[in-house]
PDB file of C-alpha atoms in Angstrom:
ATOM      1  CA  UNK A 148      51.526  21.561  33.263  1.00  0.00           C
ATOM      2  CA  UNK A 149      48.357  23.138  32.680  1.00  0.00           C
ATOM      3  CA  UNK A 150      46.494  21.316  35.284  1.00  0.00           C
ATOM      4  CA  UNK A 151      45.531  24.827  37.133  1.00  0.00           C
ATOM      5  CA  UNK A 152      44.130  26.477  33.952  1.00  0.00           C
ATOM      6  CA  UNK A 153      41.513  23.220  33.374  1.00  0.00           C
ATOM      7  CA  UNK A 154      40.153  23.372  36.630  1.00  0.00           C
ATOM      8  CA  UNK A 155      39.854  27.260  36.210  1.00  0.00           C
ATOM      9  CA  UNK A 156      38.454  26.131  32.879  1.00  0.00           C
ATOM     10  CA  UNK A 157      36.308  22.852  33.510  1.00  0.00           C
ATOM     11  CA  UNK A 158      34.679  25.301  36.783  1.00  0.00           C
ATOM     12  CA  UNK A 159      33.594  28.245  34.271  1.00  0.00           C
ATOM     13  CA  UNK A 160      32.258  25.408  31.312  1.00  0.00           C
ATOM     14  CA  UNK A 161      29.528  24.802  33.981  1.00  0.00           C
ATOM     15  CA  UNK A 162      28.750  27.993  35.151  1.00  0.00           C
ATOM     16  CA  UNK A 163      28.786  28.837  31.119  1.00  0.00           C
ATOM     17  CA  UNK A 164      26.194  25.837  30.943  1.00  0.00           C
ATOM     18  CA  UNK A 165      24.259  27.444  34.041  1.00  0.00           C
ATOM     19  CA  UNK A 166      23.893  30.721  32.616  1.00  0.00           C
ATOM     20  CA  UNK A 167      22.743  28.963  29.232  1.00  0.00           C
ATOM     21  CA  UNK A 168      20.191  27.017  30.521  1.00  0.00           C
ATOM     22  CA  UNK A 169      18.951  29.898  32.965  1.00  0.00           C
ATOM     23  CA  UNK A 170      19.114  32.040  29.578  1.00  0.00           C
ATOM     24  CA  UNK A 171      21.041  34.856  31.186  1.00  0.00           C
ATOM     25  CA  UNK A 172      20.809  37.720  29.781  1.00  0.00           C
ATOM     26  CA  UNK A 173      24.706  38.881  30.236  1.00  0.00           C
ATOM     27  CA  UNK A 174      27.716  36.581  29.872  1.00  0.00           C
ATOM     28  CA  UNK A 175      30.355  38.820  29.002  1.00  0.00           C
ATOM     29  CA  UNK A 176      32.329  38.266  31.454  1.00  0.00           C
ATOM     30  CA  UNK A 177      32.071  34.744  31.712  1.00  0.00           C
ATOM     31  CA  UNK A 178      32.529  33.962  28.693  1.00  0.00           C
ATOM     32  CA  UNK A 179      35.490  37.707  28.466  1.00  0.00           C
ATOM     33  CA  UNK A 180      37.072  35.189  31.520  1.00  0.00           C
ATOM     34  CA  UNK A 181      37.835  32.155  29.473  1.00  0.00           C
ATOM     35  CA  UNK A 182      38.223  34.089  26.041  1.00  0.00           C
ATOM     36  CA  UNK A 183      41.643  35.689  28.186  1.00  0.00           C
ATOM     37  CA  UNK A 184      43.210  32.772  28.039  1.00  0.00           C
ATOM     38  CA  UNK A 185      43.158  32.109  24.294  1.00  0.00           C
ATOM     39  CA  UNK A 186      43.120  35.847  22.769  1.00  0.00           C
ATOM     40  CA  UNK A 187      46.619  36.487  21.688  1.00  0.00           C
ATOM     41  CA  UNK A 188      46.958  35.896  18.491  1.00  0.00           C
ATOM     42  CA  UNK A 189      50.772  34.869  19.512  1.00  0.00           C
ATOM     43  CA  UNK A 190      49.450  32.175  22.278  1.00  0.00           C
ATOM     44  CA  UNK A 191      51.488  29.247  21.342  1.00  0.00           C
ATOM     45  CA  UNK A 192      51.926  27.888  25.013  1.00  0.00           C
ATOM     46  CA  UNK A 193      49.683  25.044  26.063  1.00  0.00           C
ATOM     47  CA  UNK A 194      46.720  26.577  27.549  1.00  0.00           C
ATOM     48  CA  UNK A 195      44.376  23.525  28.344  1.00  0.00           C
ATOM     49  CA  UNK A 196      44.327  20.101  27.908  1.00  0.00           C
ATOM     50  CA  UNK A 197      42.831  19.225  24.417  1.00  0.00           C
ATOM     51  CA  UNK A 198      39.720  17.940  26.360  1.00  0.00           C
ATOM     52  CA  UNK A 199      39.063  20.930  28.102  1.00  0.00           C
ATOM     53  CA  UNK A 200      39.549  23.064  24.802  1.00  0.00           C
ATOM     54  CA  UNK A 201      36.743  20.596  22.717  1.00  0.00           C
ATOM     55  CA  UNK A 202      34.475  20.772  25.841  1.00  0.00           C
ATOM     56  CA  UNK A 203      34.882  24.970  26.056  1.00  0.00           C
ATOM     57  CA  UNK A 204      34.628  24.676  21.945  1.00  0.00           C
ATOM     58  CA  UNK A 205      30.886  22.780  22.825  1.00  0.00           C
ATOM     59  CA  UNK A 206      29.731  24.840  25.488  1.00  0.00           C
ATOM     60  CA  UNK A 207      30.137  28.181  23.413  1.00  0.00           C
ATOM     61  CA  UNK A 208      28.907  26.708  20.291  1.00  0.00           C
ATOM     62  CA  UNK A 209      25.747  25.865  22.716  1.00  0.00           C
ATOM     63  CA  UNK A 210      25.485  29.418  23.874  1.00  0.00           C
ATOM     64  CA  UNK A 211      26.111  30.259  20.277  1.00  0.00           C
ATOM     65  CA  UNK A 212      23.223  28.344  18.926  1.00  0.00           C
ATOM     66  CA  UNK A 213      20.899  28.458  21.605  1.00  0.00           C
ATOM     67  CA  UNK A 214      21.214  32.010  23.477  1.00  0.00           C
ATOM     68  CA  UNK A 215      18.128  34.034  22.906  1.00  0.00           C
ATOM     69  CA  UNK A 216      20.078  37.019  23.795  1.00  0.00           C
ATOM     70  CA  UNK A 217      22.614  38.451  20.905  1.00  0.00           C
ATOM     71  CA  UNK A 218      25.182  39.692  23.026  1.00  0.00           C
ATOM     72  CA  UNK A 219      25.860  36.250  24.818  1.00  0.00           C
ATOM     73  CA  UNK A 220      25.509  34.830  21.038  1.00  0.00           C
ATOM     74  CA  UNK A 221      28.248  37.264  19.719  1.00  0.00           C
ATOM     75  CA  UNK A 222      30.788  36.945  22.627  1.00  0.00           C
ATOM     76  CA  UNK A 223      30.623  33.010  22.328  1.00  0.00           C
ATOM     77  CA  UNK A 224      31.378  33.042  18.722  1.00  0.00           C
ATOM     78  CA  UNK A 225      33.782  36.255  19.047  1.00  0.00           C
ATOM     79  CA  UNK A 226      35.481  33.774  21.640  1.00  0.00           C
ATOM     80  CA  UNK A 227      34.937  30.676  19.299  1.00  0.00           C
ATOM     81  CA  UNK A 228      37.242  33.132  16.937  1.00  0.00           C
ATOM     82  CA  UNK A 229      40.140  33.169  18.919  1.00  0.00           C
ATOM     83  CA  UNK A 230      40.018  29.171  20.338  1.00  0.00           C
ATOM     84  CA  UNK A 231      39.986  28.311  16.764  1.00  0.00           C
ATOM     85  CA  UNK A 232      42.937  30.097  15.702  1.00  0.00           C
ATOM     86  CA  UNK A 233      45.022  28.432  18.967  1.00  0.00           C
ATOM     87  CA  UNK A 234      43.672  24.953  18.541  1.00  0.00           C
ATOM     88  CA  UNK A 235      44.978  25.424  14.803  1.00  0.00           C
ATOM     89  CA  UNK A 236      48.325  26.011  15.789  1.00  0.00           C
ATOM     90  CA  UNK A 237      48.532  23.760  18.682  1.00  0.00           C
ATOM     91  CA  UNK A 238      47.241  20.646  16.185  1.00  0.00           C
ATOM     92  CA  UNK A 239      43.886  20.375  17.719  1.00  0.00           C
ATOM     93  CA  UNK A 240      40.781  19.948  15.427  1.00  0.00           C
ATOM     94  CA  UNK A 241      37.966  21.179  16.470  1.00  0.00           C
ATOM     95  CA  UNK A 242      34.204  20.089  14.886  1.00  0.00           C
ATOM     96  CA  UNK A 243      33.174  22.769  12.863  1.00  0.00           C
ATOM     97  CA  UNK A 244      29.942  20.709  11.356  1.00  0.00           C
ATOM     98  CA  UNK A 245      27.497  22.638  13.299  1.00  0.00           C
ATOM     99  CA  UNK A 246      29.000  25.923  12.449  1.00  0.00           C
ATOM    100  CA  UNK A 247      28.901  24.787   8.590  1.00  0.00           C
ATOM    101  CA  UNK A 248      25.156  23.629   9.158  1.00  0.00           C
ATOM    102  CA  UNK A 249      24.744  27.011  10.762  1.00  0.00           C
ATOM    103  CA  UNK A 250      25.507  29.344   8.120  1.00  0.00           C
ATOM    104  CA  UNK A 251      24.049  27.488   5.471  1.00  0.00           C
ATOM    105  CA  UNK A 252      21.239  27.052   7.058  1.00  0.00           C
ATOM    106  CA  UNK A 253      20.641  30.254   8.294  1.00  0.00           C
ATOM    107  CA  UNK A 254      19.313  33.577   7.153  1.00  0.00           C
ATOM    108  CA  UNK A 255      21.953  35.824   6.583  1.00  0.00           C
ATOM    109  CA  UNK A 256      20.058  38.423   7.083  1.00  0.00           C
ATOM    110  CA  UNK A 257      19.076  37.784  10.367  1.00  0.00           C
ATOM    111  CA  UNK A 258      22.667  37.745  11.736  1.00  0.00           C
ATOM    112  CA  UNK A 259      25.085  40.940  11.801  1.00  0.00           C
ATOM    113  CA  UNK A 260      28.351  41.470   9.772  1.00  0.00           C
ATOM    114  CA  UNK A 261      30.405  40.896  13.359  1.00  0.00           C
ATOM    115  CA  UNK A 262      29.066  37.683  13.222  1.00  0.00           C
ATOM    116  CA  UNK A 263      29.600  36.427  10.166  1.00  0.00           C
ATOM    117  CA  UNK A 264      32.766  37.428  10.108  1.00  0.00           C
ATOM    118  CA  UNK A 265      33.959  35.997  12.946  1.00  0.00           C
ATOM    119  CA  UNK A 266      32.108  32.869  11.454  1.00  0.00           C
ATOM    120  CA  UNK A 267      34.153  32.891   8.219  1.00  0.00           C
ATOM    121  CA  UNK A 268      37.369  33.397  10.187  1.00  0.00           C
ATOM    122  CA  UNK A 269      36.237  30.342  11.994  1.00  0.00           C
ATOM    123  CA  UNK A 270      35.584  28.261   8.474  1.00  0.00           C
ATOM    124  CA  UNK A 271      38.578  29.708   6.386  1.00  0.00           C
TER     125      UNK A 271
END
């Protein structure tokens, strides 16, 4: 069913992780490659196995949290955005705990209004 899409998936999660833990400075399109799948905001098909979606959801919450670089930061959670909205309508919940502990532990004011928005559309 989707069996080609997780392997296309499951093979950019660890060059994702990779780039991460080599602190790249540019993932767009890495991270642009796997956002694709998930952007329309009509996607109702099955794009990934729930699996693969929670393991995608982790990696980009890692880059999220952990990227020294704000770009790579802002594309993972712009991404995050639009994985959220499908796994809503496709009945998969995703852990949002971190992203809670995130903005209330963070200073606002560090972060820019693209980001918190896309962090509220994530929470709301």
């Amino acid at each position: 069913m989707f069996k080609d899409s997780d392997s296309f998936l499951k093979k950019k999660i660890e060059e994702i992780k990779l780039s991460l833990s080599n602190q790249c400075t540019d993932m767009y399109e890495l991270i642009g490659s796997v956002h694709d799948l998930f952007s329309s905001a009509y996607t109702n098909k099955l794009v990934a196995s729930k699996e693969v979606v929670e393991e995608l959801w982790d990696v980009l919450l890692s880059v999220f949290l952990k990227s020294n670089f704000y770009e790579n930061r802002y594309d993972a959670i712009f991404a995050m955005s639009d994985i959220h909205l499908y796994a809503k309508k496709i009945k998969i919940n995703l852990e949002l705990d971190a992203i809670k502990k995130w903005k209330n532990n963070s200073n606002t004011s560090d972060s820019t209004e693209e980001i918190l928005e896309c962090i509220d559309d994530i929470l709301t």
